[in-house]
Coordinates of C-alpha atoms and ligand atoms in Angstrom, one line a residue:
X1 CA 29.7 -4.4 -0.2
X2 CA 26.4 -3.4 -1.5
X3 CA 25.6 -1.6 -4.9
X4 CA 25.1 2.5 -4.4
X5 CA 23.5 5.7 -5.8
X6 CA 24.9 8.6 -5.5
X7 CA 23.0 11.2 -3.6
X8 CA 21.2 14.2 -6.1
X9 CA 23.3 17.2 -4.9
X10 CA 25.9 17.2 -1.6
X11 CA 24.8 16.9 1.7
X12 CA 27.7 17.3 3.6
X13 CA 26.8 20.3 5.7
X14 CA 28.4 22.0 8.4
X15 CA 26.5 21.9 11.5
X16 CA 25.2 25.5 11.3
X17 CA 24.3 25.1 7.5
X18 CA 22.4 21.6 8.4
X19 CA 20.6 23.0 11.2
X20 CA 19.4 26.2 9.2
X21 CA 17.7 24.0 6.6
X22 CA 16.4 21.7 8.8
X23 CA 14.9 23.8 10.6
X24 CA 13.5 25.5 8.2
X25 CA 12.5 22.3 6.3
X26 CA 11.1 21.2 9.9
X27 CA 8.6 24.0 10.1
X28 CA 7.3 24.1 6.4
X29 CA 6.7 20.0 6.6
X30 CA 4.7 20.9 10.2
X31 CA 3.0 24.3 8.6
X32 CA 1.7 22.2 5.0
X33 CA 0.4 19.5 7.0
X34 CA 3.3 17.0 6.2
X35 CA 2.6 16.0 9.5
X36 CA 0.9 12.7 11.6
X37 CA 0.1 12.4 15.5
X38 CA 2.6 11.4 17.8
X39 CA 2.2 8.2 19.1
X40 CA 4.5 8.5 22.3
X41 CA 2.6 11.7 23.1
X42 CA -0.9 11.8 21.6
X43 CA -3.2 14.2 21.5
X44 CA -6.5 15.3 19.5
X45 CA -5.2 18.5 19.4
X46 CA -1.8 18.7 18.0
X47 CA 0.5 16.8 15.1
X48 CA 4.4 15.9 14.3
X49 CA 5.9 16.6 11.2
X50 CA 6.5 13.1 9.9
X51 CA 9.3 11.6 9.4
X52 CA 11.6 12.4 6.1
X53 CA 14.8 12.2 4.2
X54 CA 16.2 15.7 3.5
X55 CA 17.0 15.7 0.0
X56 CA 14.6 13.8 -2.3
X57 CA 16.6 9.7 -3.4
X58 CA 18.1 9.2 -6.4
X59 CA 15.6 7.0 -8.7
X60 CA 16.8 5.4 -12.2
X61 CA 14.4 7.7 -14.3
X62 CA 13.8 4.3 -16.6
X63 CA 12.4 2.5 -14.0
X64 CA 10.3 4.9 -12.4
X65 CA 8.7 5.6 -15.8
X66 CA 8.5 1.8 -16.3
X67 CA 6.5 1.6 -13.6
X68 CA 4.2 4.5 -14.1
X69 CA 3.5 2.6 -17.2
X70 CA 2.6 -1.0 -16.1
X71 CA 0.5 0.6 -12.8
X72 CA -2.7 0.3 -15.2
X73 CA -2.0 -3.6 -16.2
X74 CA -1.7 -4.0 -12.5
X75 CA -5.0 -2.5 -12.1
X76 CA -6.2 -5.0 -14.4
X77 CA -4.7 -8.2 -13.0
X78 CA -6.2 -6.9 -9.8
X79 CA -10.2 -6.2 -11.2
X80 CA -9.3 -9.6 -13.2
X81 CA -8.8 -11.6 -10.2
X82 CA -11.4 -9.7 -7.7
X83 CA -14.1 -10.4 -10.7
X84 CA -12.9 -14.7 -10.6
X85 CA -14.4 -16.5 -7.5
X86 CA -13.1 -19.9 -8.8
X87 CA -9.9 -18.4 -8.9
X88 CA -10.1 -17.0 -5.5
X89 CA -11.7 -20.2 -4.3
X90 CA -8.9 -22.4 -5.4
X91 CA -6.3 -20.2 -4.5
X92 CA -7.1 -19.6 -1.0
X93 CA -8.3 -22.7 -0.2
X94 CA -5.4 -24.2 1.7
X95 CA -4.7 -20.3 3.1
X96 CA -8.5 -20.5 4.5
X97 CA -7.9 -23.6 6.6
X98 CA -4.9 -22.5 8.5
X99 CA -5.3 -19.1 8.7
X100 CA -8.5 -18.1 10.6
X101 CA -8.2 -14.4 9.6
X102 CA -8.2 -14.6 5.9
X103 CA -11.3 -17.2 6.5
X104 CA -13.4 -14.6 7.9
X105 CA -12.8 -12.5 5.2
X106 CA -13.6 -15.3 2.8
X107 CA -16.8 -15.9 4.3
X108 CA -18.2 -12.9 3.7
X109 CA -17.0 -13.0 0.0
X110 CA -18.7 -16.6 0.0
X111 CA -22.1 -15.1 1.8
X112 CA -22.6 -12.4 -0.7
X113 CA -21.6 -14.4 -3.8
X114 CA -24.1 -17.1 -2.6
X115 CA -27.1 -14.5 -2.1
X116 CA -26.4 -12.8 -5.0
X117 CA -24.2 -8.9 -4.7
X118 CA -26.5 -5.8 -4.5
X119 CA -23.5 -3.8 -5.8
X120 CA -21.8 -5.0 -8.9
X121 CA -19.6 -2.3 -9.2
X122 CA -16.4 -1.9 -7.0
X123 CA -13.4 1.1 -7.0
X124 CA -10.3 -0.4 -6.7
X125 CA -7.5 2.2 -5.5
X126 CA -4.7 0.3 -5.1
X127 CA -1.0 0.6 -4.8
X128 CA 1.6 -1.2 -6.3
X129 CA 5.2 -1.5 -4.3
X130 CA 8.3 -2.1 -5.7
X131 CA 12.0 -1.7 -4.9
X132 CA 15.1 -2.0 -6.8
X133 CA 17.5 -4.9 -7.0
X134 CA 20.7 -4.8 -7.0
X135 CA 23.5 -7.3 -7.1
X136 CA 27.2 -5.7 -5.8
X137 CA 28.5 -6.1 -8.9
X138 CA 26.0 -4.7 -10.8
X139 CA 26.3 -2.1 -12.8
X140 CA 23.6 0.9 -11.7
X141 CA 22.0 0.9 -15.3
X142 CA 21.1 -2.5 -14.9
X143 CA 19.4 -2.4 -11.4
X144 CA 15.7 -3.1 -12.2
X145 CA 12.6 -2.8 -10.0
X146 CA 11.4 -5.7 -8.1
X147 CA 7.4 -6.0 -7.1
X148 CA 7.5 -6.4 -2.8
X149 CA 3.4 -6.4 -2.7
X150 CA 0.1 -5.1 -4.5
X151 CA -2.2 -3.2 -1.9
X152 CA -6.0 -3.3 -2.6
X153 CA -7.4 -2.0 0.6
X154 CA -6.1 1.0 3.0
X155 CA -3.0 2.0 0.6
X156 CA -1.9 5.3 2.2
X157 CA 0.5 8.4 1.1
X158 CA -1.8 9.4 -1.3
X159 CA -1.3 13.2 0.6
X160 CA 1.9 12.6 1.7
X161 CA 3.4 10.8 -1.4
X162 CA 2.9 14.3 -3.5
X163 CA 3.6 16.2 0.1
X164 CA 7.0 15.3 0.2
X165 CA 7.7 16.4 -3.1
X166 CA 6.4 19.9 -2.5
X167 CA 8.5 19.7 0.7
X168 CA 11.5 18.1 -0.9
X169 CA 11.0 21.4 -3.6
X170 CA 10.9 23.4 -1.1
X171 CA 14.4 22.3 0.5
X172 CA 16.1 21.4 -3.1
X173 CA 15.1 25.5 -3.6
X174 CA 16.8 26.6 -0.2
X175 CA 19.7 24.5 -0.6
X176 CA 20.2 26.2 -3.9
X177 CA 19.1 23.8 -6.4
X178 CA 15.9 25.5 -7.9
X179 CA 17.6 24.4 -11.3
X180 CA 17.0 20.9 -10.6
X181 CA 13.7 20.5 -9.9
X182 CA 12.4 19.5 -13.6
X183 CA 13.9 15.9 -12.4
X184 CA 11.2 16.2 -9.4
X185 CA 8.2 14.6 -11.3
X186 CA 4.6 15.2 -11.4
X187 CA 2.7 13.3 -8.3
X188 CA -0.9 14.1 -8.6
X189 CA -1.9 10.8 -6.4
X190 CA -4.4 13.1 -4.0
X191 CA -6.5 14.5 -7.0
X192 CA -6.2 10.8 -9.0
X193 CA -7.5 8.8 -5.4
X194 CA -10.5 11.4 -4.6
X195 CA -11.4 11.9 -8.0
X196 CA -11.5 8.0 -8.3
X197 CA -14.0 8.3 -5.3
X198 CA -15.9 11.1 -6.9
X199 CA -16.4 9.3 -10.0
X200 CA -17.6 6.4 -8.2
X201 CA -20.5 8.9 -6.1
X202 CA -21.3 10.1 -9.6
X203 CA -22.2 6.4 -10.7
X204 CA -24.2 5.7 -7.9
X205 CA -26.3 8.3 -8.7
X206 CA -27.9 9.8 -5.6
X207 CA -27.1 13.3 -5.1
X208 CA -27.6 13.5 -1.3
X209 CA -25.5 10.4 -0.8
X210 CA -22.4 10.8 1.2
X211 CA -19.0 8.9 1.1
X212 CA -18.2 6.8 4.3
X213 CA -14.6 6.4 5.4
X214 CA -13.5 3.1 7.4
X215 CA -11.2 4.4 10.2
X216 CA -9.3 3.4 12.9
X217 CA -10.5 4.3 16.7
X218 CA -7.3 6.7 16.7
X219 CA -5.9 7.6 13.5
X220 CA -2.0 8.7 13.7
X221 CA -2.0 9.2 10.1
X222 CA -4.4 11.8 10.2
X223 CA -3.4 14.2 7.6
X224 CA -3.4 11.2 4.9
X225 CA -7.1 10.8 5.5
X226 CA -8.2 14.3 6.4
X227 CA -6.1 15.8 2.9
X228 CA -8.3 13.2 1.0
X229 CA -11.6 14.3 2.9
X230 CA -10.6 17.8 1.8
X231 CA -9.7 17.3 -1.6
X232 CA -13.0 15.6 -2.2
X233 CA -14.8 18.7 -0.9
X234 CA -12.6 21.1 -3.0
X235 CA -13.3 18.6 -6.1
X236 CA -16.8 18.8 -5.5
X237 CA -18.3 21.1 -2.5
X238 CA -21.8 19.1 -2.4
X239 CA -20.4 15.6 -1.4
X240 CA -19.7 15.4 2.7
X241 CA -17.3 12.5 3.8
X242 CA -18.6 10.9 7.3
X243 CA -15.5 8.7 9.5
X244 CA -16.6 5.8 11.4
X245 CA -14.8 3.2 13.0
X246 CA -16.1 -0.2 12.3
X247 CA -16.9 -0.6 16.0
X248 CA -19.4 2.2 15.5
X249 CA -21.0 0.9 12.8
X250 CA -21.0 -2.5 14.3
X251 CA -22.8 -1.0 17.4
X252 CA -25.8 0.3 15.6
X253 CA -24.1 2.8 13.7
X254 CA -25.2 1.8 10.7
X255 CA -28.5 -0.1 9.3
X256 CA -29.5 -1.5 5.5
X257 CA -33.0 -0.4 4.7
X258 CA -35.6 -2.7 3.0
X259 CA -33.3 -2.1 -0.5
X260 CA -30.5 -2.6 1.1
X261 CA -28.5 1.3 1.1
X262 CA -26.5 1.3 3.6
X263 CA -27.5 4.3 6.2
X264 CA -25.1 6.3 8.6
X265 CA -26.9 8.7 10.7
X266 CA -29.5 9.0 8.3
X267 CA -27.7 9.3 5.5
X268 CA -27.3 7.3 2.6
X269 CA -23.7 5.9 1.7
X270 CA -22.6 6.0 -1.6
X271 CA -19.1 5.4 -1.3
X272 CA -17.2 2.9 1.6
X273 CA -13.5 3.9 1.4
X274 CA -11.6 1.6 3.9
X275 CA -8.7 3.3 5.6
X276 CA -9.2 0.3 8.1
X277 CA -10.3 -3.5 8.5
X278 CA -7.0 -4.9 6.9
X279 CA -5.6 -6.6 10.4
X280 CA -7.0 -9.0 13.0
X281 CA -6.5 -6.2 15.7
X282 CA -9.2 -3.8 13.6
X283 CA -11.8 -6.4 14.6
X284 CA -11.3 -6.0 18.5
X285 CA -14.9 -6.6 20.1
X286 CA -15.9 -10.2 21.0
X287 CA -19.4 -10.0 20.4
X288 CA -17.6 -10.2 16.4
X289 CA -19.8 -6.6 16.2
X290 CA -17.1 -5.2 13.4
X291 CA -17.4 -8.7 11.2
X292 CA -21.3 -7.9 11.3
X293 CA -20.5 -4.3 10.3
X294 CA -18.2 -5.7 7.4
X295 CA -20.6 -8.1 6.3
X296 CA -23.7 -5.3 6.6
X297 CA -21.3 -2.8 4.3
X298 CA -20.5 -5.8 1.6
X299 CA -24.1 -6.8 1.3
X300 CA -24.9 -3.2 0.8
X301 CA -25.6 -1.2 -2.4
X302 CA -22.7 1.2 -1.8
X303 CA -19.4 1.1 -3.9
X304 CA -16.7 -0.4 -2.0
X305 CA -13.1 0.4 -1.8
X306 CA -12.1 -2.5 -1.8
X307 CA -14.9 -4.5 -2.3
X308 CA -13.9 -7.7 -0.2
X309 CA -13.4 -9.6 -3.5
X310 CA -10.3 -6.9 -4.0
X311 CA -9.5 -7.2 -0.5
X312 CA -8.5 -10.8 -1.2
X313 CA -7.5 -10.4 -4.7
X314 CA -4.6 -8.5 -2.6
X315 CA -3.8 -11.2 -0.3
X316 CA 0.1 -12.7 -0.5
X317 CA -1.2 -16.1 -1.0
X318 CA -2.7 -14.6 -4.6
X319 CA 0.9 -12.8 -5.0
X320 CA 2.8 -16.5 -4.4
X321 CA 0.4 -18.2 -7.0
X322 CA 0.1 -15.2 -9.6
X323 CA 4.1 -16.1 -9.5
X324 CA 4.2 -19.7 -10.6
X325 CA 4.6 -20.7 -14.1
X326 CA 0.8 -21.0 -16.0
X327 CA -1.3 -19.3 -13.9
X328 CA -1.3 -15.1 -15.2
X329 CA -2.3 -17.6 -18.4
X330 CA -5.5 -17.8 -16.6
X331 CA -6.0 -14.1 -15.8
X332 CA -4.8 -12.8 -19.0
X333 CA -4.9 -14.0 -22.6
X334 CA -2.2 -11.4 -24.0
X335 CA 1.0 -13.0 -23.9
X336 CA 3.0 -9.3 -24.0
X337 CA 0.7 -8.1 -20.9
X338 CA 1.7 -11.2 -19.0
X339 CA 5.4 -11.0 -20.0
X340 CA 5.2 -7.1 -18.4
X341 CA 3.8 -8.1 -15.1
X342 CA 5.8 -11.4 -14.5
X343 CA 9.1 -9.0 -15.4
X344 CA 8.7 -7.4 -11.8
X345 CA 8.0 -10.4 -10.1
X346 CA 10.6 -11.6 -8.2
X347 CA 10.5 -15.6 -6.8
X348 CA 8.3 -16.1 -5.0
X349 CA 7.2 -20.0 -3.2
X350 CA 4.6 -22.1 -1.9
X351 CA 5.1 -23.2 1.7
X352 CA 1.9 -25.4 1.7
X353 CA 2.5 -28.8 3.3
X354 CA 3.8 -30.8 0.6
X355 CA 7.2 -32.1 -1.3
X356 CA 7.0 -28.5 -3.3
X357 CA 6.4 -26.6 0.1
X358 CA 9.0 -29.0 2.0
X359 CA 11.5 -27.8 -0.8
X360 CA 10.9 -24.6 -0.4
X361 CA 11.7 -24.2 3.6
X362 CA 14.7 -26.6 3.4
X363 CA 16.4 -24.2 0.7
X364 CA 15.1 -21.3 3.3
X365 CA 16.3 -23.0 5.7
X366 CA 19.7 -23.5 4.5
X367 CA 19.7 -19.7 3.4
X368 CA 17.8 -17.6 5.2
X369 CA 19.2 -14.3 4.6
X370 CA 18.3 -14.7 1.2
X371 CA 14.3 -14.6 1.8
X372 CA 11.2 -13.3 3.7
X373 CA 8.9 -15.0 5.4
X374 CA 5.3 -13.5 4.9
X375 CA 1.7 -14.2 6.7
X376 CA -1.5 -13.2 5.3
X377 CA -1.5 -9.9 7.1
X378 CA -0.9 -6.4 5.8
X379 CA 0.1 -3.0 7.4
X380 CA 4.1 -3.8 8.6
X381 CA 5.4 -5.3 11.2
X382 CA 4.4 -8.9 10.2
X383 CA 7.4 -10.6 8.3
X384 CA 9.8 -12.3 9.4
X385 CA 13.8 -11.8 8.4
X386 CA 17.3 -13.6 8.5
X387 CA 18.1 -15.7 10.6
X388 CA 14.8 -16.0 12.0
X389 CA 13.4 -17.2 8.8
X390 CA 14.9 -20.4 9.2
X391 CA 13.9 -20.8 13.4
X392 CA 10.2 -20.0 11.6
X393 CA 10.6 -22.8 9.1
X394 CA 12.0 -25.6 11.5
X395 CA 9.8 -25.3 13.8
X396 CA 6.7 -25.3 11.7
X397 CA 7.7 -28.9 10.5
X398 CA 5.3 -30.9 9.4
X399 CA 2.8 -28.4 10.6
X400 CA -0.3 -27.5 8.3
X401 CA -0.4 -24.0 9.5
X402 CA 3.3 -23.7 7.7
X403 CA 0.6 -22.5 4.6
X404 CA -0.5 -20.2 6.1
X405 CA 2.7 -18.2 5.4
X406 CA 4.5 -17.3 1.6
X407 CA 8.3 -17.3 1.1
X408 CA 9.7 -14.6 -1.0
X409 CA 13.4 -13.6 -2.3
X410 CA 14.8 -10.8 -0.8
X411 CA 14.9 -7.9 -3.3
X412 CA 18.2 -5.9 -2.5
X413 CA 17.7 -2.1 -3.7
X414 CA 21.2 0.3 -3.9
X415 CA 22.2 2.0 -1.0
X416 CA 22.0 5.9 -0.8
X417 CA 23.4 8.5 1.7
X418 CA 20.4 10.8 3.4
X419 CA 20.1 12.5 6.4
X420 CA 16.8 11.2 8.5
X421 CA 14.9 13.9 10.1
X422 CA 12.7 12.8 12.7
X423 CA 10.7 14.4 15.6
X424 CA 12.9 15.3 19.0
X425 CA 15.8 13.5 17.4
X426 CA 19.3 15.1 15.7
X427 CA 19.6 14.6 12.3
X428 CA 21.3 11.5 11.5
X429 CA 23.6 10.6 8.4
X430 CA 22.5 7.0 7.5
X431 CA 22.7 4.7 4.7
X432 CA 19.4 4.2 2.8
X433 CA 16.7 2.6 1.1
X434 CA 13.6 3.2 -0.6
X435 CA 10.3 1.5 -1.5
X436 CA 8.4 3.5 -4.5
X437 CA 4.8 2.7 -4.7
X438 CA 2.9 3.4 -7.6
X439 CA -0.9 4.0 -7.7
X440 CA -3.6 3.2 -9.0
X441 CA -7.6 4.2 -9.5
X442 CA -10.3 1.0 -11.2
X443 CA -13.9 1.2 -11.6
X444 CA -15.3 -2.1 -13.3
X445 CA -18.2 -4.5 -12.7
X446 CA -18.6 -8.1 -13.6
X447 CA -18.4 -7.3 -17.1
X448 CA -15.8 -5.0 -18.0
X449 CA -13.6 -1.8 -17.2
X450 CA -15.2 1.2 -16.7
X451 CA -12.2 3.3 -15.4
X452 CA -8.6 2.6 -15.5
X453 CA -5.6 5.0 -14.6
X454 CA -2.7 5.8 -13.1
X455 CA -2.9 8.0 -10.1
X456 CA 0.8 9.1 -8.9
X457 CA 3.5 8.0 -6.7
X458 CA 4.9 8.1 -3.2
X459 CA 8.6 7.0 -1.4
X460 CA 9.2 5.5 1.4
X461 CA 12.7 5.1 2.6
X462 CA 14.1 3.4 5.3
X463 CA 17.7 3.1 7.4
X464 CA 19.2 0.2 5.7
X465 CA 19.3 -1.5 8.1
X466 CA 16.1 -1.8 9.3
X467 CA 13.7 -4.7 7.9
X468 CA 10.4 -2.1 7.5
X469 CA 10.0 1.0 6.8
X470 CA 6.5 2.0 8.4
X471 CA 6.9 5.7 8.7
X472 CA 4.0 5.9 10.9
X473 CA 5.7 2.5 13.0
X474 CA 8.9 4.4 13.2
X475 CA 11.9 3.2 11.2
X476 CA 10.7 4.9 7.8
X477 CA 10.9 8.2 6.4
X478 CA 9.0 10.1 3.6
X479 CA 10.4 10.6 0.4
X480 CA 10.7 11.3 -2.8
X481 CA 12.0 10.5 -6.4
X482 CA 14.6 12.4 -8.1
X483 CA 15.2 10.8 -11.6
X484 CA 18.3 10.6 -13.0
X485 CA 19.6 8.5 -16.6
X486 CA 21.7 5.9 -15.0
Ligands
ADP501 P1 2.8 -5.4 4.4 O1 1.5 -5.8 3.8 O2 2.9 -5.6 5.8 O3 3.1 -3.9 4.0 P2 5.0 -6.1 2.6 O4 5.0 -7.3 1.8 O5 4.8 -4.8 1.9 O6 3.9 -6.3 3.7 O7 6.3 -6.0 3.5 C1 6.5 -5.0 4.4 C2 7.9 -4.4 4.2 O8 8.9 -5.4 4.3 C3 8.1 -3.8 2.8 O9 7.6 -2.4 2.8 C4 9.6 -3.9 2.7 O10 10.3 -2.8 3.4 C5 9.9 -5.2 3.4 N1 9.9 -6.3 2.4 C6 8.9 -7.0 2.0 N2 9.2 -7.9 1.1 C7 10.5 -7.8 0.9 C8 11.4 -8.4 0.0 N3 11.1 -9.4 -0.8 N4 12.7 -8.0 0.0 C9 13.1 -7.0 0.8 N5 12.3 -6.3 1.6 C10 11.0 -6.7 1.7
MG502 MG1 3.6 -3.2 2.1

């Protein structure tokens, strides 16, 4: 038996009642752009409505507010670490040997350290994820959010976060509800992301500079990078976004004059906003043409987001040792700041090659329902679950590369009644649970803070039981909160 919430008005519809609003919820989602391209039947010239949960989840109001609150601390954990090369140095040392991609990355971070960084400022927009945990017995006032990962490079639903709370509006209004949606809340993340990149064009200082965004070859999730390209434009009509994949660049794409600006086409790049670059697959050519491009963009002038120091300040290896007893003493020297972060952690372990790292997989081993197995990679798909954890773990024995992987608790969030709505599929009355991510816009140099904020929310929820919920991979769905006093 697992813990429950109680859905935030009925849903049990007869079938011509369900059908009515879904349909209609169907074609609002496709005509506001709550939408991605299919992956089954792509084309350039047409887009799905993503996938969502009808009626908005049931989120402990306390919580989500908790977390609204500690997104800027986590903001400054992250510049605090990104700014800390010994720090990074130690930390991913191990990580670096066994785990070729993360090693790459380092290098670069070592190359432009060594020469000296053209670009001492950096925007962070990061996300911070978190789920709720609950024990059976637990009573629901007491279920308390859990930190799964903090994302420092590519963190999407910054359109469709607050996109499926105008949708979820929309159907809460048709279903007859309209008096309900003060417990909706505010979700300005598309404003708070490309304002965060507008302020960072305005510090670099160079009016016909444009913003560069990092993209895939094919982007599904097109409307969470075109929304943002839009939004900028509508902020401020004189700053044009350019997309390149970092094959492109890598190919000639892009140069770095005698004072090393970065130039597209011509143009001069204020701004690198990576929607990309995160995964091993992102770097596909063999000639290593997109490290170069990586490497060209961090030796650059132009503002990163991330700058690669952030990109590794968000790596799970930093996540694992942030955990263990002493070391947010070195990031921070405000004992109430520290007791806020480490009150979301959950545990957290070392599976480096030693008696700590050996204790670690054998209690995995002997229980490995209870944890998740992650590798240095980001984007879903890449943990690994259950019974599986333990196969993992005996087989990497006595194996260095065993570090190359963290061991985490599993966080077990309430289970909730929704039905899924997905493209050419029925409707289907599952069992639920959501992810909420919080975000978050920082500006900073070496020195100190320039900007620090908040920047809105998104929900993902997935069928229970599935072990990710990537809405663009196929097993999650968008979201939203609806905050009730538990
Ligand atoms: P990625 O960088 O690939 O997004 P995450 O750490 O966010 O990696 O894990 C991916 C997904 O796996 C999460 O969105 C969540 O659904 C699930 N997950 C990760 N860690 C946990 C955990 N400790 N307990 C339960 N589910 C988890
Ligand atoms: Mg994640």
């Amino acid at each position: 038996m697992s813990a429950r919430l109680e859905p935030c008005v009925s849903i049990d519809f007869d079938s011509s009642a369900l059908d009515e609003v879904v349909t209609k919820a169907k074609d609002w989602a496709l005509m506001h752009g709550v939408c991605m391209r299919s992956r089954q039947n792509f084309s350039p010239d047409s887009i799905n409505f993503a996938p969502f949960v009808l009626v908005p989840s049931t989120f402990p109001k306390k919580e989500f507010e908790k977390a609204v609150e500690l997104q800027t601390l986590v903001n400054e954990m992250i510049y605090r670490i990104a700014n800390n090369y010994d720090f990074l140095k130690t930390t991913l040392a191990i990580t670096n040997t066994v785990d070729p991609f993360t090693a790459q990355l380092f290098k670069i971070y070592t190359t432009v350290q060594e020469e000296g960084v053209s670009q001492d400022i950096a925007l962070g927009l990061i996300r911070s994820d978190v789920m709720l945990g609950a024990e059976p017995e637990m009573p629901l006032s007491s279920f308390k959010q859990r930190q799964v990962e903090v994302n420092t490079i590519a963190a999407g639903f910054g359109w469709l976060g607050p996109a499926s709370g105008h949708l979820h509006r929309f159907v809460m209004q048709e279903l007859g509800h309209g008096d309900l949606l003060q417990q909706l809340p505010e979700n300005n993340a598309l404003e708070a992301l490309c304002g965060g990149m507008l302020k960072a064009w305005e510090i670099y200082n160079q009016p016909r500079a444009v913003i560069l965004f990092i993209v895939e070859e094919t982007t599904y999730n097109i409307c969470d990078q075109r929304f943002h390209e839009f939004e900028i434009r509508k902020l401020n009509p004189n700053v044009r976004v350019v997309r390149r994949s970092l094959t492109q660049l890598g190919k000639g794409g892009a140069v770095l004059d005698a004072e090393r600006n970065l130039i597209v086409d011509g143009q001069e790049v204020a701004v690198v906003y990576f929607r990309c670059g995160y995964a091993p697959d992102q770097y596909p050519s063999a000639d290593g043409c997109e490290w170069d491009a990586r490497l060209m963009i961090e030796r650059s002038k132009a503002i990163k987001c991330p700058s690669i120091s952030y990109h590794l300040a968000g790596t799970k290896k930093v996540q694992q040792v942030l955990a263990e007893p002493g070391f947010l003493e070195r990031i921070f020297d405000d004992a109430e700041k520290i007791a806020k972060l480490r009150d979301v952690f959950t545990g957290l372990y070392s599976l480096d090659l030693n008696e700590e790292g050996d204790r670690a997989a054998e209690m995995a081993i002997a229980n490995p329902e209870k944890y998740v197995l992650k590798p240095q990679r980001e984007g879903g798909g890449n943990n690994v679950y259950g019974k599986e954890v333990a196969e993992v773990l005996k087989q990497l024995k006595g194996n260095p590369e065993r570090a190359s992987y963290i061991l985490m608790d599993v966080i077990q969030p309430p289970l909730l009644r929704n039905w899924m709505i997905r493209p050419s599929t029925q409707p289907m009355l599952v069992d639920t649970l959501s992810e909420l991510g919080i975000f978050g816009v920082i500006i900073g140099n070496s020195k100190e803070i320039l900007y620090n904020s908040m920047g809105g929310h998104m929900l993902r929820t997935k069928i229970h039981t599935a072990n990710e919920g990537g809405v663009a991979a196929g097993l999650g769905a968008l979201d939203s909160p609806f905050l009730v006093e538990l």
